[in-house]
PDB file of C-alpha atoms in Angstrom:
ATOM      1  CA  UNK A  55     -21.308  -1.800 -19.962  1.00  0.00           C
ATOM      2  CA  UNK A  56     -20.507   0.482 -17.046  1.00  0.00           C
ATOM      3  CA  UNK A  57     -17.380  -0.942 -15.465  1.00  0.00           C
ATOM      4  CA  UNK A  58     -17.194   1.512 -12.553  1.00  0.00           C
ATOM      5  CA  UNK A  59     -20.732   1.304 -11.214  1.00  0.00           C
ATOM      6  CA  UNK A  60     -21.033   2.184  -7.522  1.00  0.00           C
ATOM      7  CA  UNK A  61     -17.533   3.682  -7.529  1.00  0.00           C
ATOM      8  CA  UNK A  62     -16.797   7.226  -6.352  1.00  0.00           C
ATOM      9  CA  UNK A  63     -13.847   9.159  -7.773  1.00  0.00           C
ATOM     10  CA  UNK A  64     -12.170  12.312  -6.493  1.00  0.00           C
ATOM     11  CA  UNK A  65     -10.557  14.144  -9.413  1.00  0.00           C
ATOM     12  CA  UNK A  66      -8.651  17.312  -8.529  1.00  0.00           C
ATOM     13  CA  UNK A  67      -8.714  20.179 -10.997  1.00  0.00           C
ATOM     14  CA  UNK A  68     -11.670  18.638 -12.820  1.00  0.00           C
ATOM     15  CA  UNK A  69     -13.740  21.688 -13.706  1.00  0.00           C
ATOM     16  CA  UNK A  70     -12.013  22.113 -17.082  1.00  0.00           C
ATOM     17  CA  UNK A  71      -9.339  20.815 -19.440  1.00  0.00           C
ATOM     18  CA  UNK A  72      -7.719  17.449 -18.867  1.00  0.00           C
ATOM     19  CA  UNK A  73      -9.296  17.031 -15.442  1.00  0.00           C
ATOM     20  CA  UNK A  74     -12.797  17.542 -16.798  1.00  0.00           C
ATOM     21  CA  UNK A  75     -12.186  14.987 -19.528  1.00  0.00           C
ATOM     22  CA  UNK A  76     -10.933  12.512 -16.918  1.00  0.00           C
ATOM     23  CA  UNK A  77     -14.026  13.099 -14.792  1.00  0.00           C
ATOM     24  CA  UNK A  78     -16.351  12.724 -17.768  1.00  0.00           C
ATOM     25  CA  UNK A  79     -14.748   9.465 -18.906  1.00  0.00           C
ATOM     26  CA  UNK A  80     -14.959   8.027 -15.402  1.00  0.00           C
ATOM     27  CA  UNK A  81     -18.600   9.076 -15.236  1.00  0.00           C
ATOM     28  CA  UNK A  82     -19.291   7.459 -18.607  1.00  0.00           C
ATOM     29  CA  UNK A  83     -17.963   4.229 -17.103  1.00  0.00           C
ATOM     30  CA  UNK A  84     -20.423   4.546 -14.202  1.00  0.00           C
ATOM     31  CA  UNK A  85     -18.478   6.381 -11.490  1.00  0.00           C
ATOM     32  CA  UNK A  86     -19.827   9.227  -9.389  1.00  0.00           C
ATOM     33  CA  UNK A  87     -17.465  12.198  -9.203  1.00  0.00           C
ATOM     34  CA  UNK A  88     -16.148  14.563  -6.561  1.00  0.00           C
ATOM     35  CA  UNK A  89     -15.151  17.560  -8.695  1.00  0.00           C
ATOM     36  CA  UNK A  90     -12.685  20.179  -7.466  1.00  0.00           C
ATOM     37  CA  UNK A  91     -11.967  23.660  -8.752  1.00  0.00           C
ATOM     38  CA  UNK A  92      -9.615  26.403  -7.644  1.00  0.00           C
ATOM     39  CA  UNK A  93     -11.380  29.643  -8.599  1.00  0.00           C
ATOM     40  CA  UNK A  94     -14.043  29.132 -11.284  1.00  0.00           C
ATOM     41  CA  UNK A  95     -17.119  27.848  -9.466  1.00  0.00           C
ATOM     42  CA  UNK A  96     -19.341  28.309 -12.527  1.00  0.00           C
ATOM     43  CA  UNK A  97     -17.194  25.993 -14.637  1.00  0.00           C
ATOM     44  CA  UNK A  98     -17.263  23.393 -11.883  1.00  0.00           C
ATOM     45  CA  UNK A  99     -21.038  23.584 -11.592  1.00  0.00           C
ATOM     46  CA  UNK A 100     -21.357  23.148 -15.366  1.00  0.00           C
ATOM     47  CA  UNK A 101     -19.157  20.049 -15.158  1.00  0.00           C
ATOM     48  CA  UNK A 102     -21.389  18.708 -12.388  1.00  0.00           C
ATOM     49  CA  UNK A 103     -24.446  19.224 -14.619  1.00  0.00           C
ATOM     50  CA  UNK A 104     -22.773  17.391 -17.506  1.00  0.00           C
ATOM     51  CA  UNK A 105     -21.942  14.459 -15.252  1.00  0.00           C
ATOM     52  CA  UNK A 106     -25.484  14.382 -13.877  1.00  0.00           C
ATOM     53  CA  UNK A 107     -26.769  14.345 -17.457  1.00  0.00           C
ATOM     54  CA  UNK A 108     -24.962  11.015 -17.819  1.00  0.00           C
ATOM     55  CA  UNK A 109     -27.001   9.647 -14.917  1.00  0.00           C
ATOM     56  CA  UNK A 110     -24.231   9.914 -12.312  1.00  0.00           C
ATOM     57  CA  UNK A 111     -23.937  11.896  -9.098  1.00  0.00           C
ATOM     58  CA  UNK A 112     -21.420  14.727  -8.799  1.00  0.00           C
ATOM     59  CA  UNK A 113     -20.559  17.410  -6.242  1.00  0.00           C
ATOM     60  CA  UNK A 114     -18.146  20.344  -6.667  1.00  0.00           C
ATOM     61  CA  UNK A 115     -15.672  21.464  -3.992  1.00  0.00           C
ATOM     62  CA  UNK A 116     -13.309  24.428  -3.894  1.00  0.00           C
ATOM     63  CA  UNK A 117      -9.725  23.268  -3.429  1.00  0.00           C
ATOM     64  CA  UNK A 118      -6.434  25.112  -3.775  1.00  0.00           C
ATOM     65  CA  UNK A 119      -3.931  22.272  -4.065  1.00  0.00           C
ATOM     66  CA  UNK A 120      -1.121  24.723  -3.371  1.00  0.00           C
ATOM     67  CA  UNK A 121      -2.446  25.502   0.124  1.00  0.00           C
ATOM     68  CA  UNK A 122      -1.963  22.468   2.345  1.00  0.00           C
ATOM     69  CA  UNK A 123      -3.434  24.346   5.322  1.00  0.00           C
ATOM     70  CA  UNK A 124      -6.847  24.111   3.615  1.00  0.00           C
ATOM     71  CA  UNK A 125      -6.826  20.320   3.265  1.00  0.00           C
ATOM     72  CA  UNK A 126      -8.333  19.590   6.689  1.00  0.00           C
ATOM     73  CA  UNK A 127     -11.426  21.653   5.896  1.00  0.00           C
ATOM     74  CA  UNK A 128     -11.641  20.217   2.384  1.00  0.00           C
ATOM     75  CA  UNK A 129     -11.654  16.626   3.595  1.00  0.00           C
ATOM     76  CA  UNK A 130     -14.101  17.494   6.344  1.00  0.00           C
ATOM     77  CA  UNK A 131     -16.477  18.705   3.626  1.00  0.00           C
ATOM     78  CA  UNK A 132     -15.799  15.560   1.580  1.00  0.00           C
ATOM     79  CA  UNK A 133     -16.621  13.329   4.572  1.00  0.00           C
ATOM     80  CA  UNK A 134     -19.873  15.201   5.197  1.00  0.00           C
ATOM     81  CA  UNK A 135     -20.871  14.973   1.533  1.00  0.00           C
ATOM     82  CA  UNK A 136     -20.049  11.272   1.280  1.00  0.00           C
ATOM     83  CA  UNK A 137     -22.337  10.615   4.223  1.00  0.00           C
ATOM     84  CA  UNK A 138     -25.160  12.852   2.988  1.00  0.00           C
ATOM     85  CA  UNK A 139     -25.099  11.948  -0.709  1.00  0.00           C
ATOM     86  CA  UNK A 140     -23.919   8.334  -0.691  1.00  0.00           C
ATOM     87  CA  UNK A 141     -24.378   7.163   2.911  1.00  0.00           C
ATOM     88  CA  UNK A 142     -20.762   6.080   3.025  1.00  0.00           C
ATOM     89  CA  UNK A 143     -17.497   7.224   4.565  1.00  0.00           C
ATOM     90  CA  UNK A 144     -15.267   6.033   1.716  1.00  0.00           C
ATOM     91  CA  UNK A 145     -14.475   6.628  -1.930  1.00  0.00           C
ATOM     92  CA  UNK A 146     -12.651   4.449  -4.458  1.00  0.00           C
ATOM     93  CA  UNK A 147     -10.506   6.430  -6.904  1.00  0.00           C
ATOM     94  CA  UNK A 148      -8.168   9.380  -6.371  1.00  0.00           C
ATOM     95  CA  UNK A 149      -6.852  11.254  -9.399  1.00  0.00           C
ATOM     96  CA  UNK A 150      -4.239  13.906  -8.570  1.00  0.00           C
ATOM     97  CA  UNK A 151      -4.566  16.055 -11.675  1.00  0.00           C
ATOM     98  CA  UNK A 152      -4.685  19.718 -10.607  1.00  0.00           C
ATOM     99  CA  UNK A 153      -1.625  21.674 -11.626  1.00  0.00           C
ATOM    100  CA  UNK A 154      -0.002  24.587 -13.387  1.00  0.00           C
ATOM    101  CA  UNK A 155       2.892  24.911 -15.795  1.00  0.00           C
ATOM    102  CA  UNK A 156       5.756  27.394 -15.897  1.00  0.00           C
ATOM    103  CA  UNK A 157       8.260  28.075 -18.649  1.00  0.00           C
ATOM    104  CA  UNK A 158      11.435  29.665 -17.288  1.00  0.00           C
ATOM    105  CA  UNK A 159      15.047  28.812 -17.971  1.00  0.00           C
ATOM    106  CA  UNK A 160      16.875  27.522 -14.893  1.00  0.00           C
ATOM    107  CA  UNK A 161      19.083  30.631 -14.819  1.00  0.00           C
ATOM    108  CA  UNK A 162      15.967  32.807 -14.689  1.00  0.00           C
ATOM    109  CA  UNK A 163      13.695  30.747 -12.428  1.00  0.00           C
ATOM    110  CA  UNK A 164      12.651  32.736  -9.387  1.00  0.00           C
ATOM    111  CA  UNK A 165      12.299  31.200  -5.962  1.00  0.00           C
ATOM    112  CA  UNK A 166       8.648  32.263  -6.013  1.00  0.00           C
ATOM    113  CA  UNK A 167       8.030  30.293  -9.214  1.00  0.00           C
ATOM    114  CA  UNK A 168       9.863  27.271  -7.804  1.00  0.00           C
ATOM    115  CA  UNK A 169       7.923  27.366  -4.532  1.00  0.00           C
ATOM    116  CA  UNK A 170       4.579  27.750  -6.335  1.00  0.00           C
ATOM    117  CA  UNK A 171       5.320  24.752  -8.539  1.00  0.00           C
ATOM    118  CA  UNK A 172       6.493  22.750  -5.543  1.00  0.00           C
ATOM    119  CA  UNK A 173       3.359  23.518  -3.536  1.00  0.00           C
ATOM    120  CA  UNK A 174       0.906  22.757  -6.350  1.00  0.00           C
ATOM    121  CA  UNK A 175       2.650  19.959  -8.225  1.00  0.00           C
ATOM    122  CA  UNK A 176       4.396  17.958  -5.489  1.00  0.00           C
ATOM    123  CA  UNK A 177       3.581  18.975  -1.916  1.00  0.00           C
ATOM    124  CA  UNK A 178      -0.124  19.293  -2.680  1.00  0.00           C
ATOM    125  CA  UNK A 179      -0.600  15.821  -4.205  1.00  0.00           C
ATOM    126  CA  UNK A 180       1.579  14.267  -1.475  1.00  0.00           C
ATOM    127  CA  UNK A 181      -0.509  15.596   1.403  1.00  0.00           C
ATOM    128  CA  UNK A 182      -3.854  15.314  -0.389  1.00  0.00           C
ATOM    129  CA  UNK A 183      -3.059  11.640  -0.880  1.00  0.00           C
ATOM    130  CA  UNK A 184      -1.944  11.306   2.744  1.00  0.00           C
ATOM    131  CA  UNK A 185      -5.254  12.703   3.993  1.00  0.00           C
ATOM    132  CA  UNK A 186      -7.242  10.688   1.456  1.00  0.00           C
ATOM    133  CA  UNK A 187      -5.787   7.323   2.508  1.00  0.00           C
ATOM    134  CA  UNK A 188      -8.121   6.742   5.477  1.00  0.00           C
ATOM    135  CA  UNK A 189     -11.087   7.490   3.194  1.00  0.00           C
ATOM    136  CA  UNK A 190      -9.948   5.327   0.291  1.00  0.00           C
ATOM    137  CA  UNK A 191     -11.491   1.890   0.047  1.00  0.00           C
ATOM    138  CA  UNK A 192      -9.198  -1.124   0.071  1.00  0.00           C
ATOM    139  CA  UNK A 193      -8.793  -2.227  -3.531  1.00  0.00           C
ATOM    140  CA  UNK A 194      -8.964   1.393  -4.633  1.00  0.00           C
ATOM    141  CA  UNK A 195      -6.979   3.292  -7.230  1.00  0.00           C
ATOM    142  CA  UNK A 196      -4.578   6.232  -7.084  1.00  0.00           C
ATOM    143  CA  UNK A 197      -3.722   7.847 -10.413  1.00  0.00           C
ATOM    144  CA  UNK A 198      -1.181  10.646 -10.514  1.00  0.00           C
ATOM    145  CA  UNK A 199      -0.377  12.898 -13.455  1.00  0.00           C
ATOM    146  CA  UNK A 200       3.202  13.549 -14.550  1.00  0.00           C
ATOM    147  CA  UNK A 201       4.539  14.761 -17.906  1.00  0.00           C
ATOM    148  CA  UNK A 202       6.594  13.535 -20.829  1.00  0.00           C
ATOM    149  CA  UNK A 203       9.048  16.266 -19.827  1.00  0.00           C
ATOM    150  CA  UNK A 204      10.189  14.054 -16.961  1.00  0.00           C
ATOM    151  CA  UNK A 205      11.657  11.688 -19.601  1.00  0.00           C
ATOM    152  CA  UNK A 206      12.764  14.054 -22.382  1.00  0.00           C
ATOM    153  CA  UNK A 207      14.082  17.561 -21.852  1.00  0.00           C
ATOM    154  CA  UNK A 208      13.013  20.837 -23.445  1.00  0.00           C
ATOM    155  CA  UNK A 209      14.692  24.062 -22.281  1.00  0.00           C
ATOM    156  CA  UNK A 210      12.602  26.124 -19.894  1.00  0.00           C
ATOM    157  CA  UNK A 211      10.805  23.344 -18.046  1.00  0.00           C
ATOM    158  CA  UNK A 212      13.485  22.377 -15.522  1.00  0.00           C
ATOM    159  CA  UNK A 213      11.539  23.305 -12.389  1.00  0.00           C
ATOM    160  CA  UNK A 214       8.202  21.966 -13.639  1.00  0.00           C
ATOM    161  CA  UNK A 215       9.684  18.651 -14.785  1.00  0.00           C
ATOM    162  CA  UNK A 216      11.605  18.261 -11.516  1.00  0.00           C
ATOM    163  CA  UNK A 217       8.335  18.353  -9.567  1.00  0.00           C
ATOM    164  CA  UNK A 218       6.784  15.804 -11.903  1.00  0.00           C
ATOM    165  CA  UNK A 219       9.803  13.518 -11.547  1.00  0.00           C
ATOM    166  CA  UNK A 220       9.108  13.686  -7.830  1.00  0.00           C
ATOM    167  CA  UNK A 221       5.501  12.634  -8.460  1.00  0.00           C
ATOM    168  CA  UNK A 222       6.750   9.616 -10.384  1.00  0.00           C
ATOM    169  CA  UNK A 223       8.936   8.506  -7.460  1.00  0.00           C
ATOM    170  CA  UNK A 224       6.077   9.209  -5.031  1.00  0.00           C
ATOM    171  CA  UNK A 225       3.795   6.961  -7.093  1.00  0.00           C
ATOM    172  CA  UNK A 226       6.177   4.011  -6.878  1.00  0.00           C
ATOM    173  CA  UNK A 227       6.393   4.404  -3.110  1.00  0.00           C
ATOM    174  CA  UNK A 228       2.604   4.542  -2.849  1.00  0.00           C
ATOM    175  CA  UNK A 229       2.345   1.300  -4.798  1.00  0.00           C
ATOM    176  CA  UNK A 230       4.869  -0.343  -2.465  1.00  0.00           C
ATOM    177  CA  UNK A 231       3.369   0.898   0.782  1.00  0.00           C
ATOM    178  CA  UNK A 232      -0.301   0.350  -0.121  1.00  0.00           C
ATOM    179  CA  UNK A 233       0.026  -3.098  -1.664  1.00  0.00           C
ATOM    180  CA  UNK A 234      -1.218  -4.761   1.524  1.00  0.00           C
ATOM    181  CA  UNK A 235      -4.486  -2.875   1.050  1.00  0.00           C
ATOM    182  CA  UNK A 236      -4.710  -3.931  -2.615  1.00  0.00           C
ATOM    183  CA  UNK A 237      -4.628  -0.257  -3.653  1.00  0.00           C
ATOM    184  CA  UNK A 238      -2.805   0.332  -6.919  1.00  0.00           C
ATOM    185  CA  UNK A 239      -0.912   3.527  -7.712  1.00  0.00           C
ATOM    186  CA  UNK A 240       0.131   4.498 -11.226  1.00  0.00           C
ATOM    187  CA  UNK A 241       1.240   7.653 -13.001  1.00  0.00           C
ATOM    188  CA  UNK A 242       0.263   8.917 -16.455  1.00  0.00           C
ATOM    189  CA  UNK A 243       2.741  11.126 -18.325  1.00  0.00           C
ATOM    190  CA  UNK A 244       1.001  13.095 -21.088  1.00  0.00           C
ATOM    191  CA  UNK A 245       2.987  14.581 -23.932  1.00  0.00           C
ATOM    192  CA  UNK A 246       2.084  17.889 -25.577  1.00  0.00           C
ATOM    193  CA  UNK A 247      -1.675  18.363 -25.164  1.00  0.00           C
ATOM    194  CA  UNK A 248      -3.807  21.160 -26.614  1.00  0.00           C
ATOM    195  CA  UNK A 249      -5.760  22.175 -23.507  1.00  0.00           C
ATOM    196  CA  UNK A 250      -6.379  25.384 -21.568  1.00  0.00           C
ATOM    197  CA  UNK A 251      -2.954  25.069 -19.909  1.00  0.00           C
ATOM    198  CA  UNK A 252      -1.082  25.144 -23.222  1.00  0.00           C
ATOM    199  CA  UNK A 253      -3.522  27.174 -25.302  1.00  0.00           C
ATOM    200  CA  UNK A 254      -1.708  30.500 -24.944  1.00  0.00           C
ATOM    201  CA  UNK A 255       1.675  29.053 -25.888  1.00  0.00           C
ATOM    202  CA  UNK A 256       0.256  27.342 -28.970  1.00  0.00           C
ATOM    203  CA  UNK A 257      -1.690  30.418 -30.095  1.00  0.00           C
ATOM    204  CA  UNK A 258       1.220  32.809 -29.588  1.00  0.00           C
ATOM    205  CA  UNK A 259       3.592  30.571 -31.527  1.00  0.00           C
ATOM    206  CA  UNK A 260       1.795  28.896 -34.461  1.00  0.00           C
ATOM    207  CA  UNK A 261       4.991  27.083 -35.428  1.00  0.00           C
ATOM    208  CA  UNK A 262       5.145  25.369 -32.040  1.00  0.00           C
ATOM    209  CA  UNK A 263       2.355  22.929 -32.849  1.00  0.00           C
ATOM    210  CA  UNK A 264       4.095  21.994 -36.112  1.00  0.00           C
ATOM    211  CA  UNK A 265       7.364  21.383 -34.267  1.00  0.00           C
ATOM    212  CA  UNK A 266       5.705  19.283 -31.568  1.00  0.00           C
ATOM    213  CA  UNK A 267       3.813  17.285 -34.188  1.00  0.00           C
ATOM    214  CA  UNK A 268       7.030  16.645 -36.102  1.00  0.00           C
ATOM    215  CA  UNK A 269       8.689  14.945 -33.106  1.00  0.00           C
ATOM    216  CA  UNK A 270       5.627  12.811 -32.331  1.00  0.00           C
ATOM    217  CA  UNK A 271       5.330   9.435 -34.036  1.00  0.00           C
ATOM    218  CA  UNK A 272       1.584   9.859 -34.580  1.00  0.00           C
ATOM    219  CA  UNK A 273       2.182  13.254 -36.169  1.00  0.00           C
ATOM    220  CA  UNK A 274      -0.027  15.525 -34.077  1.00  0.00           C
ATOM    221  CA  UNK A 275      -0.418  17.266 -30.734  1.00  0.00           C
ATOM    222  CA  UNK A 276      -2.637  15.451 -28.272  1.00  0.00           C
ATOM    223  CA  UNK A 277      -6.111  16.415 -27.105  1.00  0.00           C
ATOM    224  CA  UNK A 278      -7.805  15.879 -23.745  1.00  0.00           C
ATOM    225  CA  UNK A 279      -9.697  12.848 -25.036  1.00  0.00           C
ATOM    226  CA  UNK A 280      -6.370  11.067 -25.543  1.00  0.00           C
ATOM    227  CA  UNK A 281      -5.777  11.049 -21.777  1.00  0.00           C
ATOM    228  CA  UNK A 282      -9.236  10.549 -20.267  1.00  0.00           C
ATOM    229  CA  UNK A 283      -9.503   6.993 -21.536  1.00  0.00           C
ATOM    230  CA  UNK A 284      -6.160   6.040 -19.998  1.00  0.00           C
ATOM    231  CA  UNK A 285      -7.400   7.263 -16.616  1.00  0.00           C
ATOM    232  CA  UNK A 286     -10.635   5.303 -17.014  1.00  0.00           C
ATOM    233  CA  UNK A 287      -8.653   2.154 -17.840  1.00  0.00           C
ATOM    234  CA  UNK A 288      -6.363   2.480 -14.818  1.00  0.00           C
ATOM    235  CA  UNK A 289      -9.416   2.996 -12.600  1.00  0.00           C
ATOM    236  CA  UNK A 290     -11.084  -0.149 -13.914  1.00  0.00           C
ATOM    237  CA  UNK A 291     -10.892  -3.765 -12.832  1.00  0.00           C
ATOM    238  CA  UNK A 292      -9.109  -4.530 -16.116  1.00  0.00           C
ATOM    239  CA  UNK A 293      -6.065  -2.677 -14.719  1.00  0.00           C
ATOM    240  CA  UNK A 294      -6.000  -4.471 -11.369  1.00  0.00           C
ATOM    241  CA  UNK A 295      -2.539  -5.957 -12.091  1.00  0.00           C
ATOM    242  CA  UNK A 296      -1.002  -2.677 -13.281  1.00  0.00           C
ATOM    243  CA  UNK A 297       0.778  -1.155 -10.310  1.00  0.00           C
ATOM    244  CA  UNK A 298       3.649   1.246  -9.712  1.00  0.00           C
ATOM    245  CA  UNK A 299       3.898   2.018 -13.407  1.00  0.00           C
ATOM    246  CA  UNK A 300       4.610   5.127 -15.451  1.00  0.00           C
ATOM    247  CA  UNK A 301       2.415   5.142 -18.553  1.00  0.00           C
ATOM    248  CA  UNK A 302       3.404   7.763 -21.087  1.00  0.00           C
ATOM    249  CA  UNK A 303       0.517   8.909 -23.278  1.00  0.00           C
ATOM    250  CA  UNK A 304       2.351  11.138 -25.727  1.00  0.00           C
ATOM    251  CA  UNK A 305       1.641   9.700 -29.140  1.00  0.00           C
ATOM    252  CA  UNK A 306       5.294   8.646 -29.228  1.00  0.00           C
ATOM    253  CA  UNK A 307       7.237  11.852 -28.614  1.00  0.00           C
ATOM    254  CA  UNK A 308      11.008  11.776 -29.083  1.00  0.00           C
ATOM    255  CA  UNK A 309      11.211   8.041 -29.681  1.00  0.00           C
TER     256      UNK A 309
END
């Protein structure tokens, strides 16, 4: 049963990794997907083909979530595509997933690193959501992505986790302000996940995966498939009464 038939989802950073898995799971549930990528157009086009192979529509857009000056043009393209491909001016689901990670101790964090994280992880999702609101159907869904590091602390992630803590507060305010439109807003906080973002760290330090597994109740590091299903649930009608919530999908880290 396809629970998201006739729904359209915009998933940022969905050409690879966690974002791709989110897009694929939404498509499996019947949603059409607006895919975004930062620099790798080929990966995005391959994701589009995989979604189309499931019988759903998909279109790829270039989007640098760290450059708010580009958002007007991006949403202009989205509006044109919605009209041409779906004969509509609205979509139903916004997933703010695109992001980067940085590992620097607070004493060593440069202003450039801080500003880059701020632009991509907090300012970007804030103003993407702001511009998306007129295009989002009443009864729609906003799903933001945080991190387990906003609850527990590991040295070196102070700046990154601070931005994600901001996303968690932002999500609660969205839920409050958009309730009259029956739009829900929730945030997912993944734990340690073996994806492209963390691949280098895990490969360079083989002991790291063992350590992370040892502090996780389920005894392993997560994979992208562990998160995609949570996104699909929150986008579905089954989650209509879940609002303003932080859902940690970490396998039980640091319980």
